[in-house]
GROMACS .gro file of C-alpha atoms in nm:
model
  299
    1MET     CA    1   0.000   0.000   0.000
    2ASN     CA    2   0.120   0.350  -0.080
    3PRO     CA    3   0.210   0.509   0.259
    4SER     CA    4   0.008   0.821   0.171
    5THR     CA    5  -0.312   0.614   0.158
    6TYR     CA    6  -0.300   0.541   0.531
    7LEU     CA    7  -0.220   0.905   0.612
    8LYS     CA    8  -0.504   1.043   0.397
    9ALA     CA    9  -0.752   0.811   0.569
   10HIS     CA   10  -0.700   1.002   0.896
   11LYS     CA   11  -0.871   1.339   0.868
   12ASN     CA   12  -0.723   1.627   1.067
   13GLU     CA   13  -0.926   1.876   1.273
   14THR     CA   14  -0.959   2.126   0.987
   15GLU     CA   15  -1.074   1.859   0.741
   16ILE     CA   16  -1.325   1.723   0.992
   17ALA     CA   17  -1.470   2.067   1.070
   18ASN     CA   18  -1.506   2.154   0.703
   19THR     CA   19  -1.652   1.812   0.621
   20LYS     CA   20  -1.919   1.852   0.889
   21ASP     CA   21  -2.006   2.198   0.756
   22ILE     CA   22  -2.042   2.089   0.395
   23HIS     CA   23  -2.259   1.793   0.497
   24VAL     CA   24  -2.509   2.041   0.640
   25GLN     CA   25  -2.523   2.237   0.314
   26ASP     CA   26  -2.535   1.916   0.112
   27GLY     CA   27  -2.817   1.790   0.335
   28ALA     CA   28  -3.014   2.107   0.267
   29ALA     CA   29  -2.994   2.024  -0.104
   30ILE     CA   30  -3.137   1.679  -0.028
   31VAL     CA   31  -3.430   1.838   0.157
   32LYS     CA   32  -3.497   2.076  -0.132
   33PHE     CA   33  -3.494   1.778  -0.367
   34MET     CA   34  -3.725   1.575  -0.141
   35TYR     CA   35  -3.968   1.868  -0.117
   36TRP     CA   36  -3.968   1.907  -0.496
   37LEU     CA   37  -4.012   1.533  -0.558
   38LYS     CA   38  -4.292   1.471  -0.308
   39ASN     CA   39  -4.487   1.774  -0.427
   40ASN     CA   40  -4.446   1.729  -0.802
   41TYR     CA   41  -4.415   1.362  -0.898
   42LYS     CA   42  -4.793   1.317  -0.931
   43LYS     CA   43  -4.796   1.567  -1.217
   44GLY     CA   44  -4.642   1.288  -1.422
   45ASN     CA   45  -4.351   1.477  -1.569
   46ILE     CA   46  -4.062   1.357  -1.348
   47THR     CA   47  -3.838   1.079  -1.476
   48GLU     CA   48  -3.532   0.915  -1.324
   49PHE     CA   49  -3.315   1.128  -1.552
   50SER     CA   50  -3.488   1.459  -1.478
   51ALA     CA   51  -3.471   1.382  -1.104
   52GLU     CA   52  -3.098   1.320  -1.145
   53GLU     CA   53  -3.062   1.654  -1.319
   54LYS     CA   54  -3.256   1.822  -1.037
   55ILE     CA   55  -3.034   1.702  -0.752
   56ASN     CA   56  -2.722   1.774  -0.955
   57SER     CA   57  -2.839   2.131  -1.020
   58LEU     CA   58  -2.911   2.187  -0.649
   59ARG     CA   59  -2.557   2.083  -0.558
   60GLU     CA   60  -2.407   2.311  -0.822
   61LYS     CA   61  -2.553   2.610  -0.637
   62ILE     CA   62  -2.363   2.533  -0.315
   63GLU     CA   63  -2.062   2.757  -0.254
   64GLY     CA   64  -1.733   2.580  -0.324
   65TYR     CA   65  -1.890   2.317  -0.550
   66ILE     CA   66  -1.632   2.145  -0.771
   67ASP     CA   67  -1.806   1.843  -0.922
   68LEU     CA   68  -2.020   1.541  -0.840
   69SER     CA   69  -1.831   1.292  -0.624
   70PHE     CA   70  -1.964   1.010  -0.848
   71HIS     CA   71  -2.232   0.954  -1.109
   72THR     CA   72  -2.573   0.998  -0.947
   73ILE     CA   73  -2.781   0.681  -0.910
   74SER     CA   74  -3.145   0.775  -0.969
   75ALA     CA   75  -3.358   0.461  -0.972
   76PHE     CA   76  -3.732   0.393  -0.946
   77GLY     CA   77  -3.905   0.065  -0.869
   78LYS     CA   78  -3.735  -0.249  -0.998
   79ASN     CA   79  -3.447  -0.045  -1.142
   80ALA     CA   80  -3.332   0.030  -0.786
   81ALA     CA   81  -3.267  -0.343  -0.735
   82MET     CA   82  -2.960  -0.289  -0.958
   83MET     CA   83  -2.700  -0.143  -0.719
   84HIS     CA   84  -2.511   0.065  -0.975
   85TYR     CA   85  -2.796   0.157  -1.206
   86SER     CA   86  -2.758   0.455  -1.438
   87ALA     CA   87  -3.072   0.626  -1.567
   88PRO     CA   88  -3.078   0.669  -1.946
   89GLU     CA   89  -3.142   1.016  -2.086
   90LYS     CA   90  -3.388   0.884  -2.346
   91ASN     CA   91  -3.692   0.678  -2.248
   92SER     CA   92  -3.610   0.724  -1.881
   93THR     CA   93  -3.851   0.556  -1.639
   94LYS     CA   94  -4.126   0.783  -1.507
   95ILE     CA   95  -4.144   0.826  -1.130
   96GLU     CA   96  -4.491   0.738  -1.000
   97ASP     CA   97  -4.634   0.589  -0.680
   98GLY     CA   98  -4.369   0.353  -0.547
   99VAL     CA   99  -4.014   0.341  -0.413
  100TYR     CA  100  -3.744   0.573  -0.549
  101LEU     CA  101  -3.374   0.547  -0.457
  102LEU     CA  102  -3.126   0.834  -0.485
  103ASP     CA  103  -2.755   0.772  -0.424
  104SER     CA  104  -2.558   1.090  -0.484
  105GLY     CA  105  -2.284   1.318  -0.359
  106GLY     CA  106  -2.071   1.620  -0.429
  107THR     CA  107  -1.711   1.729  -0.403
  108TYR     CA  108  -1.664   2.079  -0.265
  109LEU     CA  109  -1.370   2.288  -0.147
  110LYS     CA  110  -1.475   2.188   0.205
  111GLY     CA  111  -1.495   1.814   0.145
  112THR     CA  112  -1.668   1.522  -0.023
  113THR     CA  113  -2.017   1.383   0.044
  114ASP     CA  114  -2.190   1.052  -0.028
  115ILE     CA  115  -2.552   0.998   0.076
  116THR     CA  116  -2.834   0.763  -0.016
  117ARG     CA  117  -3.199   0.815   0.066
  118THR     CA  118  -3.495   0.601  -0.039
  119PHE     CA  119  -3.821   0.788  -0.088
  120PHE     CA  120  -4.170   0.641  -0.057
  121LEU     CA  121  -4.421   0.801  -0.289
  122GLY     CA  122  -4.797   0.755  -0.267
  123LYS     CA  123  -4.932   0.403  -0.238
  124VAL     CA  124  -4.651   0.157  -0.157
  125GLY     CA  125  -4.680  -0.211  -0.063
  126LYS     CA  126  -4.624  -0.322   0.297
  127GLN     CA  127  -4.332  -0.549   0.209
  128GLU     CA  128  -4.132  -0.260   0.068
  129LYS     CA  129  -4.186  -0.072   0.395
  130ILE     CA  130  -4.088  -0.376   0.602
  131ASP     CA  131  -3.767  -0.417   0.401
  132ASN     CA  132  -3.692  -0.047   0.443
  133THR     CA  133  -3.742  -0.068   0.818
  134LEU     CA  134  -3.507  -0.367   0.845
  135VAL     CA  135  -3.245  -0.171   0.651
  136LEU     CA  136  -3.299   0.127   0.883
  137LYS     CA  137  -3.262  -0.091   1.195
  138GLY     CA  138  -2.925  -0.216   1.068
  139MET     CA  139  -2.808   0.133   0.980
  140LEU     CA  140  -2.902   0.259   1.328
  141ALA     CA  141  -2.737  -0.039   1.501
  142LEU     CA  142  -2.405   0.022   1.328
  143SER     CA  143  -2.427   0.397   1.393
  144ARG     CA  144  -2.453   0.353   1.771
  145ALA     CA  145  -2.179   0.087   1.799
  146LYS     CA  146  -1.902   0.116   2.056
  147PHE     CA  147  -1.607  -0.110   1.989
  148LEU     CA  148  -1.268  -0.201   2.127
  149PHE     CA  149  -0.970  -0.040   1.954
  150GLY     CA  150  -0.829  -0.294   1.713
  151ALA     CA  151  -1.164  -0.389   1.564
  152THR     CA  152  -1.192  -0.383   1.187
  153GLY     CA  153  -1.494  -0.314   0.970
  154THR     CA  154  -1.529  -0.690   0.926
  155ASN     CA  155  -1.593  -0.727   1.301
  156LEU     CA  156  -1.878  -0.473   1.283
  157ASP     CA  157  -2.041  -0.568   0.953
  158ILE     CA  158  -2.301  -0.802   1.105
  159LEU     CA  159  -2.449  -0.513   1.305
  160ALA     CA  160  -2.582  -0.368   0.979
  161ARG     CA  161  -2.687  -0.702   0.823
  162GLN     CA  162  -2.840  -0.878   1.124
  163PHE     CA  163  -3.204  -0.781   1.073
  164LEU     CA  164  -3.193  -0.864   0.702
  165TRP     CA  165  -3.016  -1.194   0.769
  166ASN     CA  166  -3.288  -1.281   1.021
  167VAL     CA  167  -3.538  -1.297   0.734
  168GLY     CA  168  -3.302  -1.449   0.476
  169ILE     CA  169  -3.203  -1.131   0.289
  170ASP     CA  170  -2.847  -1.023   0.210
  171TYR     CA  171  -2.683  -0.754  -0.003
  172LYS     CA  172  -2.390  -0.859  -0.220
  173CYS     CA  173  -2.166  -0.563  -0.149
  174GLY     CA  174  -1.986  -0.401   0.140
  175THR     CA  175  -2.167  -0.210   0.412
  176GLY     CA  176  -1.931   0.086   0.401
  177HIS     CA  177  -1.622   0.241   0.245
  178GLY     CA  178  -1.382   0.518   0.336
  179VAL     CA  179  -1.445   0.864   0.190
  180GLY     CA  180  -1.161   1.088   0.077
  181HIS     CA  181  -1.134   1.457   0.154
  182ILE     CA  182  -1.181   1.631  -0.183
  183LEU     CA  183  -1.046   1.304  -0.328
  184ASN     CA  184  -1.182   0.960  -0.412
  185VAL     CA  185  -1.531   0.902  -0.280
  186HIS     CA  186  -1.424   0.538  -0.232
  187GLU     CA  187  -1.105   0.556  -0.025
  188GLY     CA  188  -0.912   0.281   0.150
  189PRO     CA  189  -0.764   0.117   0.333
  190HIS     CA  190  -1.051   0.079   0.580
  191GLY     CA  191  -1.409  -0.024   0.513
  192ILE     CA  192  -1.698  -0.223   0.656
  193ARG     CA  193  -1.770  -0.547   0.475
  194PHE     CA  194  -1.838  -0.917   0.524
  195GLN     CA  195  -1.513  -1.011   0.348
  196TYR     CA  196  -1.205  -0.983   0.570
  197ASN     CA  197  -1.029  -0.647   0.582
  198PRO     CA  198  -0.723  -0.636   0.815
  199GLN     CA  199  -0.725  -0.254   0.852
  200ARG     CA  200  -0.852  -0.156   1.195
  201LEU     CA  201  -1.079   0.146   1.234
  202GLU     CA  202  -0.896   0.443   1.386
  203VAL     CA  203  -0.979   0.791   1.513
  204GLY     CA  204  -1.027   1.042   1.231
  205MET     CA  205  -1.136   0.790   0.970
  206ILE     CA  206  -1.462   0.850   0.783
  207VAL     CA  207  -1.662   0.552   0.662
  208THR     CA  208  -2.005   0.509   0.507
  209ASN     CA  209  -2.287   0.307   0.662
  210GLU     CA  210  -2.514   0.187   0.382
  211PRO     CA  211  -2.700  -0.142   0.424
  212GLY     CA  212  -2.964  -0.222   0.164
  213ALA     CA  213  -3.222  -0.467   0.033
  214TYR     CA  214  -3.230  -0.540  -0.339
  215ILE     CA  215  -3.527  -0.750  -0.451
  216GLU     CA  216  -3.489  -0.834  -0.820
  217GLY     CA  217  -3.786  -0.734  -1.033
  218SER     CA  218  -3.950  -0.546  -0.747
  219HIS     CA  219  -3.759  -0.278  -0.556
  220GLY     CA  220  -3.431  -0.162  -0.411
  221ILE     CA  221  -3.366   0.014  -0.080
  222ARG     CA  222  -3.055   0.175   0.063
  223ILE     CA  223  -3.004   0.421   0.347
  224GLU     CA  224  -2.657   0.572   0.372
  225ASN     CA  225  -2.493   0.802   0.622
  226GLU     CA  226  -2.126   0.886   0.669
  227LEU     CA  227  -1.968   0.813   1.007
  228LEU     CA  228  -1.663   0.963   1.177
  229VAL     CA  229  -1.458   0.739   1.407
  230LYS     CA  230  -1.404   0.901   1.749
  231GLU     CA  231  -1.270   0.808   2.091
  232ALA     CA  232  -1.542   0.683   2.327
  233CYS     CA  233  -1.367   0.595   2.654
  234GLU     CA  234  -1.073   0.414   2.805
  235THR     CA  235  -1.106   0.165   3.089
  236GLU     CA  236  -0.900  -0.113   3.245
  237HIS     CA  237  -1.025  -0.326   2.956
  238GLY     CA  238  -0.879  -0.103   2.688
  239LYS     CA  239  -0.960   0.192   2.462
  240PHE     CA  240  -1.304   0.204   2.304
  241LEU     CA  241  -1.413   0.390   1.991
  242GLU     CA  242  -1.751   0.501   1.858
  243PHE     CA  243  -1.907   0.669   1.557
  244GLU     CA  244  -2.041   1.020   1.507
  245THR     CA  245  -2.290   1.059   1.221
  246ILE     CA  246  -2.190   1.350   1.000
  247THR     CA  247  -2.451   1.314   0.725
  248CYS     CA  248  -2.736   1.556   0.788
  249ALA     CA  249  -3.060   1.476   0.602
  250PRO     CA  250  -3.399   1.328   0.693
  251ILE     CA  251  -3.487   0.962   0.651
  252ASP     CA  252  -3.827   0.927   0.488
  253LEU     CA  253  -4.082   0.853   0.761
  254ASP     CA  254  -4.334   0.741   0.497
  255GLY     CA  255  -4.138   0.416   0.454
  256ILE     CA  256  -4.108   0.313   0.820
  257VAL     CA  257  -4.315   0.045   0.995
  258LYS     CA  258  -4.302   0.196   1.343
  259SER     CA  259  -4.409  -0.124   1.519
  260LEU     CA  260  -4.085  -0.291   1.405
  261LEU     CA  261  -3.868  -0.034   1.582
  262THR     CA  262  -3.764  -0.067   1.946
  263LYS     CA  263  -3.791   0.219   2.193
  264GLU     CA  264  -3.413   0.270   2.166
  265GLU     CA  265  -3.428   0.286   1.786
  266LYS     CA  266  -3.714   0.536   1.791
  267GLU     CA  267  -3.525   0.760   2.034
  268GLN     CA  268  -3.212   0.736   1.819
  269LEU     CA  269  -3.401   0.831   1.504
  270ASN     CA  270  -3.590   1.110   1.682
  271ASN     CA  271  -3.269   1.258   1.821
  272TYR     CA  272  -3.107   1.244   1.480
  273HIS     CA  273  -3.405   1.411   1.313
  274LYS     CA  274  -3.417   1.683   1.579
  275GLU     CA  275  -3.054   1.767   1.503
  276VAL     CA  276  -3.120   1.754   1.126
  277TYR     CA  277  -3.405   2.005   1.156
  278GLU     CA  278  -3.208   2.252   1.367
  279LYS     CA  279  -2.902   2.242   1.141
  280LEU     CA  280  -3.083   2.258   0.806
  281LYS     CA  281  -3.357   2.510   0.891
  282PRO     CA  282  -3.143   2.821   0.815
  283TYR     CA  283  -3.081   2.702   0.458
  284LEU     CA  284  -3.446   2.649   0.366
  285THR     CA  285  -3.747   2.854   0.261
  286LYS     CA  286  -4.048   2.879   0.494
  287ALA     CA  287  -4.233   2.614   0.292
  288GLU     CA  288  -3.932   2.382   0.297
  289GLN     CA  289  -3.891   2.438   0.672
  290ALA     CA  290  -4.252   2.332   0.733
  291PHE     CA  291  -4.199   2.029   0.511
  292LEU     CA  292  -3.882   1.931   0.699
  293LYS     CA  293  -4.059   1.981   1.033
  294GLU     CA  294  -4.316   1.721   0.927
  295TYR     CA  295  -4.051   1.474   0.809
  296THR     CA  296  -3.843   1.505   1.125
  297LYS     CA  297  -4.130   1.477   1.372
  298GLU     CA  298  -4.101   1.231   1.659
  299ILE     CA  299  -4.231   0.882   1.605
   0.00000   0.00000   0.00000
């Protein structure tokens, strides 16, 4: 491994502060997109490609924007079951009632973002919502993990997959990857995946948390936040680390089966959404603020 790879994986205080700041602005773009999508898709003129153009245009307006961090994945219905789907410009699938997945990100002078949100539009089947809730439970479980220093992403991977595995579902990709600072959106050497990775997670590393459910011919779901590795505590048993979520955007409440969430999971989601609302409110119009208030309400 090139020695610089290991050094770049550890973000310094300036990089971390700037990365947190740009995630707030990037999250505001996601809210603006969500507001536009939920309020306009029934008019019948939004396609996967035009939705991709919309989120890209919102990011371009953010100060310090350089480029997309990767090609936007804009996928509706069964197309979202393909993990790396690319919407065609011609004959692009129309977005209607159903499940729509958006995996996107930007590279700015302050840092690089990578976020996935799955949106539930109109009448959606119960199974899609159950699958989404199982994905959410795994994402939340990994987010709140505390782990002994020396643990690798392989040790933690089952936290994100456990609820899907319980019902016989798996996703054939990693749970998370490192994110570069104004560099590669997929950055090593660390990651979170089922396959063995010897690189331990260390303070200052940023890694994504993106479990998913991909049901061929039906639907695809992914929820992705970026996590920062931090010190948690040190005891006679050793040094423990934890994650801080740095992605700042709502998770669609329309796709959650509340009865499947524990009290702890509800509190975790509510606390996250409270923080999202407070941080994003200054970047939104009054109408968008009211919309965000509804989609970050306590459950």
